PDB file of C-alpha atoms in Angstrom:
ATOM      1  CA  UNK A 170      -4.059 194.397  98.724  1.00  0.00           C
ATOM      2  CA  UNK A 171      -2.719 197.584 100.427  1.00  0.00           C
ATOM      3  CA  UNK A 172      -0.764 200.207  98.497  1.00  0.00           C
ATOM      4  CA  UNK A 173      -0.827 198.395  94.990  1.00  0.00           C
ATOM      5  CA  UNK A 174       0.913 201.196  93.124  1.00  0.00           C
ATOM      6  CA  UNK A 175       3.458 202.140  95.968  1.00  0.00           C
ATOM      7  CA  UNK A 176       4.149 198.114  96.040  1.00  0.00           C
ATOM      8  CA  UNK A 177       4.469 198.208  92.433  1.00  0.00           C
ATOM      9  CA  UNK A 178       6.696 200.913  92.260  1.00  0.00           C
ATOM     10  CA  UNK A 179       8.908 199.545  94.971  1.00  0.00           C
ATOM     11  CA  UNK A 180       9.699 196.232  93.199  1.00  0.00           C
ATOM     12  CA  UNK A 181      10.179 197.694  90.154  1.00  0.00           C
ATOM     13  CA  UNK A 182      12.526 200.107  91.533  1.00  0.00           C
ATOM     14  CA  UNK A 183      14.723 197.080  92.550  1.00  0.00           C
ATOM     15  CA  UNK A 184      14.458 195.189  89.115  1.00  0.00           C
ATOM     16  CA  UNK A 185      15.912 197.877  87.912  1.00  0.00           C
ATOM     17  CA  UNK A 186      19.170 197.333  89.588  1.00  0.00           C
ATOM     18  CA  UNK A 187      19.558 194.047  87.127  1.00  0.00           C
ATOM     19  CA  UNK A 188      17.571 195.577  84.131  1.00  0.00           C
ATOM     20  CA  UNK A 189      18.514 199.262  83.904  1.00  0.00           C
ATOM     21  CA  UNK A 190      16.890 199.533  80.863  1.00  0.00           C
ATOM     22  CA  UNK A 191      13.799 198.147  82.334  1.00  0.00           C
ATOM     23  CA  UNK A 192      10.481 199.611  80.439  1.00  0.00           C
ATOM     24  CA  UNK A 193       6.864 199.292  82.232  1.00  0.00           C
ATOM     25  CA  UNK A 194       3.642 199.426  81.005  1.00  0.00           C
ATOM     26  CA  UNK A 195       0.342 201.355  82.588  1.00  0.00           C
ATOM     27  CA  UNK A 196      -1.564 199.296  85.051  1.00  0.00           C
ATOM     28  CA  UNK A 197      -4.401 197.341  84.070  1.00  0.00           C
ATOM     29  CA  UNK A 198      -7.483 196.149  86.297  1.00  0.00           C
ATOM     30  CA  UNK A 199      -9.101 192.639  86.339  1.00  0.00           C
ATOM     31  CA  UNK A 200     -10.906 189.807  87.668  1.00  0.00           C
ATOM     32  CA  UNK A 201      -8.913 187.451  89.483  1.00  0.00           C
ATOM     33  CA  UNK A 202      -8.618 184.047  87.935  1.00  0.00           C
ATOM     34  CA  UNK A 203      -8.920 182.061  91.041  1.00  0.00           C
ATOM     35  CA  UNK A 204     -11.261 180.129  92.720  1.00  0.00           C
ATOM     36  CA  UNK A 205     -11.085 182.044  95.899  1.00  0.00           C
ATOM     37  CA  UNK A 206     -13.381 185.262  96.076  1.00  0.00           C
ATOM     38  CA  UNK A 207     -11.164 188.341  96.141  1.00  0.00           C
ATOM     39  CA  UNK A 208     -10.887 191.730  94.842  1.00  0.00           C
ATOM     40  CA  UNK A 209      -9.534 192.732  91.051  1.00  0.00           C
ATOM     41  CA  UNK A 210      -5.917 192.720  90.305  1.00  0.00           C
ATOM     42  CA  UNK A 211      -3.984 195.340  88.905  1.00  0.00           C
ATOM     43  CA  UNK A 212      -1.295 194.405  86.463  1.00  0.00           C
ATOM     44  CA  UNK A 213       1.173 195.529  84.236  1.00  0.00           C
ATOM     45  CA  UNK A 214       4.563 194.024  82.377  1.00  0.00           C
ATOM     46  CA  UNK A 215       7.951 195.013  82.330  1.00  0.00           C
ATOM     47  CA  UNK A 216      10.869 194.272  79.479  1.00  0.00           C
ATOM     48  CA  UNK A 217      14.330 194.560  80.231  1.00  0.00           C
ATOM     49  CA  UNK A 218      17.706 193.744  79.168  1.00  0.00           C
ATOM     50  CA  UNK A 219      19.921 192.503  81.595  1.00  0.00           C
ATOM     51  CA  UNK A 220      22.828 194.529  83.272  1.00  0.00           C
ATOM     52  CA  UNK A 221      24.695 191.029  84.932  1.00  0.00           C
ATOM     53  CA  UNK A 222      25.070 188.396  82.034  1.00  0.00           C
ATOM     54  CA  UNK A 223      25.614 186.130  84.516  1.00  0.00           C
ATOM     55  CA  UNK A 224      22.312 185.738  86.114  1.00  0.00           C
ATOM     56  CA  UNK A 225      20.127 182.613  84.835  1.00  0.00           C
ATOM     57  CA  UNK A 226      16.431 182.654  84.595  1.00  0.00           C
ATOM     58  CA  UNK A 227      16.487 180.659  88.019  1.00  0.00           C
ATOM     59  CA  UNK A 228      18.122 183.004  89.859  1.00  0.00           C
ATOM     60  CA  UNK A 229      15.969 185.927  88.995  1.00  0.00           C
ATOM     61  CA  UNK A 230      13.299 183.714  90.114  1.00  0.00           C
ATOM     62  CA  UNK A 231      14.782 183.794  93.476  1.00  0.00           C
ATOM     63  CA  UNK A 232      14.681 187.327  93.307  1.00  0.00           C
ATOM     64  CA  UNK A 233      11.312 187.662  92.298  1.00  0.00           C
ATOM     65  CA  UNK A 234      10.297 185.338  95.076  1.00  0.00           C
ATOM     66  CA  UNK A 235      12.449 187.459  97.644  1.00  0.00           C
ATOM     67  CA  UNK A 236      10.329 190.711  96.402  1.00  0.00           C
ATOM     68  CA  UNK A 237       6.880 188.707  97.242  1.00  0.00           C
ATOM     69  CA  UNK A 238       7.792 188.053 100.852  1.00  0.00           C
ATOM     70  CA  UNK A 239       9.572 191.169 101.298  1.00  0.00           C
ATOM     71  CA  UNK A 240       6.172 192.620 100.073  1.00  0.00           C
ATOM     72  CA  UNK A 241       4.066 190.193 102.443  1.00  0.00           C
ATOM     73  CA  UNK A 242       3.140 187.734 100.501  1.00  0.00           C
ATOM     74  CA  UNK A 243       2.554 184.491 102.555  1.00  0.00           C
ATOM     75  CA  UNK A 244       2.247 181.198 100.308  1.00  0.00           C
ATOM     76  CA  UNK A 245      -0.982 179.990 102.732  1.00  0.00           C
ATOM     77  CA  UNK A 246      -3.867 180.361 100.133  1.00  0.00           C
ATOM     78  CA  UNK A 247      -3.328 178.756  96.510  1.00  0.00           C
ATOM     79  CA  UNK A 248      -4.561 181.414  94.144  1.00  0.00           C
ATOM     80  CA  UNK A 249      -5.782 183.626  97.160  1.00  0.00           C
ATOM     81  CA  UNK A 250      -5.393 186.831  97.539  1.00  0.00           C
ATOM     82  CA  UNK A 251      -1.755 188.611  97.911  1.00  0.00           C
ATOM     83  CA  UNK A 252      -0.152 192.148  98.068  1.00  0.00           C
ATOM     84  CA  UNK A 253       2.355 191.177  95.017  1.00  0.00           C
ATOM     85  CA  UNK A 254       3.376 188.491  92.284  1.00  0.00           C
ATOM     86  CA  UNK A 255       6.302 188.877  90.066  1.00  0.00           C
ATOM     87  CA  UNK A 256       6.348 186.323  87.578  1.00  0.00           C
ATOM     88  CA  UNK A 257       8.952 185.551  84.723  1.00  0.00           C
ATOM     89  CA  UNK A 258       7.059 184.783  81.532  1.00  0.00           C
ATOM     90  CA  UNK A 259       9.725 185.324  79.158  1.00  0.00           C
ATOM     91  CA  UNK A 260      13.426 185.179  78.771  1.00  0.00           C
ATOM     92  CA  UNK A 261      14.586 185.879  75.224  1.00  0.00           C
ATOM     93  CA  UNK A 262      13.926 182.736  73.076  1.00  0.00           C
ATOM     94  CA  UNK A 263      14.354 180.692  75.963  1.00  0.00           C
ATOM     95  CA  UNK A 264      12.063 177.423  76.044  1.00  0.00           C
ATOM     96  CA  UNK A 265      12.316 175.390  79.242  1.00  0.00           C
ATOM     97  CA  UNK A 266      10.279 172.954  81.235  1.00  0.00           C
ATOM     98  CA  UNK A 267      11.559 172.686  84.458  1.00  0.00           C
ATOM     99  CA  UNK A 268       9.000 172.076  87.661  1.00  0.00           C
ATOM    100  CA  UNK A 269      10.153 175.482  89.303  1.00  0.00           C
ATOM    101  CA  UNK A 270      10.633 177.329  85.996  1.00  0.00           C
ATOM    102  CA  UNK A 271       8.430 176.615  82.385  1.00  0.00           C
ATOM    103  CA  UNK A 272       9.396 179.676  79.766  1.00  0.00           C
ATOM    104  CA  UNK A 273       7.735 180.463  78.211  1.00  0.00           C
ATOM    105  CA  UNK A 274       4.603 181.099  80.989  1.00  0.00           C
ATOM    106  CA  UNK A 275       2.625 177.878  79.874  1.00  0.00           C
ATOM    107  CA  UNK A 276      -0.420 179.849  80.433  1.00  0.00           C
ATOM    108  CA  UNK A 277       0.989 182.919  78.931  1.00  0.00           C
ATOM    109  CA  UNK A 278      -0.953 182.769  75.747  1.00  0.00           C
ATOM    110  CA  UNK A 279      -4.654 182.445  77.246  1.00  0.00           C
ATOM    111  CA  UNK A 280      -4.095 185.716  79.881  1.00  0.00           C
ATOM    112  CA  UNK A 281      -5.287 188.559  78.599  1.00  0.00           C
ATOM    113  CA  UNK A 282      -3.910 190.716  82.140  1.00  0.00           C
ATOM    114  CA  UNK A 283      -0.639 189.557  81.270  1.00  0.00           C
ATOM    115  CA  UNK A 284      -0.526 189.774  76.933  1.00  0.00           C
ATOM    116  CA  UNK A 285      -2.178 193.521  77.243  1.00  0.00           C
ATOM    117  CA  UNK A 286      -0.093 195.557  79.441  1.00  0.00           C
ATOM    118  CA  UNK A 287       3.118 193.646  77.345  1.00  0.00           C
ATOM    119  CA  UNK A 288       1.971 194.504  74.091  1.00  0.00           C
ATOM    120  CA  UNK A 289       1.730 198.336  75.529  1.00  0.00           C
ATOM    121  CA  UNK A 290       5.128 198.278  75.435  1.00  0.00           C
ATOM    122  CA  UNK A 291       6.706 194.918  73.586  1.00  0.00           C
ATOM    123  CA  UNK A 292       3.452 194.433  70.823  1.00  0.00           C
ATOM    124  CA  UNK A 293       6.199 192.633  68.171  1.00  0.00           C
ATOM    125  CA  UNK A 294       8.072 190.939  71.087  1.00  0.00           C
ATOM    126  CA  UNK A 295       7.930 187.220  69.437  1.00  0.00           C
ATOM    127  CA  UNK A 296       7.070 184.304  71.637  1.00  0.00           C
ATOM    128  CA  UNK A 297       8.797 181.112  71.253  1.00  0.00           C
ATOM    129  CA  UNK A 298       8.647 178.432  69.949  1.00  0.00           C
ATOM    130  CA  UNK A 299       6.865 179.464  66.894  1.00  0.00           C
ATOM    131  CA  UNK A 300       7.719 183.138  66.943  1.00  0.00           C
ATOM    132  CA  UNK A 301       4.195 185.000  67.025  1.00  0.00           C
ATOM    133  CA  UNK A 302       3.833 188.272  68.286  1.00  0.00           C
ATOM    134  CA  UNK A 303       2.754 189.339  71.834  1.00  0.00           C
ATOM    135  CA  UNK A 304       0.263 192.063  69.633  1.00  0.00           C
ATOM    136  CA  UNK A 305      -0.699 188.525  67.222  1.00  0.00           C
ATOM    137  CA  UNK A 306      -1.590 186.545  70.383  1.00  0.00           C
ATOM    138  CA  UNK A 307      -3.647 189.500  71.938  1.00  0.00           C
ATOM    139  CA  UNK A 308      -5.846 189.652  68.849  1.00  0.00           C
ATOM    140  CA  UNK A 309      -6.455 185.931  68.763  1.00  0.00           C
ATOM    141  CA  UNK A 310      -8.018 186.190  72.551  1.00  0.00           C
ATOM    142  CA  UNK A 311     -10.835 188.187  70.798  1.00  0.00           C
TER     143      UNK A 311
END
């Protein structure tokens, strides 16, 4: 919706402030996976180590979700259409499931938009809690 790549480069531009190191992969087009008719997506993935030790996977979760409004994004229409989504699908060898927070993604392994543009630029990046490879789970989607 609107500006994609001025959007995207916008909210990266502030993850950067916690992840200086921050690298991002191309942008990649596909189908929604939704219900609702709407146009393709365009993706990509970003790895980063963090500059403030002291922020928790919840609280970068509050700033994702303070990028998505900032951006537009109005929570009206499950899996509808909106101008951004930052999700947090990993964090380290972290394994958690909380209700507002499961790491890793739980649907991480079956998403092709997500595994591709992250094994551009983190293919041996392992996934817990067995340890395979972003580039290994890629190949098994076929």
């Amino acid at each position: 919706m609107g500006d994609v790549e001025r959007r995207f480069d916008w909210a990266i531009a502030r993850l950067r402030t916690y992840f200086p190191d921050l690298r991002v992969a191309s942008l990649h087009r596909s189908a929604a996976v939704s219900p609702v008719p709407q146009p393709d997506y365009l993706n990509t993935a970003a790895v980063g180590h963090l500059r403030d030790s002291d922020l928790d996977p919840e609280s970068l979760l509050a700033v994702c979700k303070a990028l998505e409004r900032a951006a537009g994004r109005r929570r009206n229409v499950r899996f509808g259409p909106r101008p951004l989504d930052v999700d947090i699908v990993l964090w380290g060898d972290r394994v958690s499931d909380r209700p507002e927070l499961t790491l890793p993604h739980p649907r991480l392994r079956e998403r092709r938009f997500v595994l591709e543009p992250l094994a551009e630029i983190a293919p041996d990046l392992r996934v817990p809690p067995d340890g395979v490879t972003v580039a290994e789970l890629l190949a098994r989607l076929g």
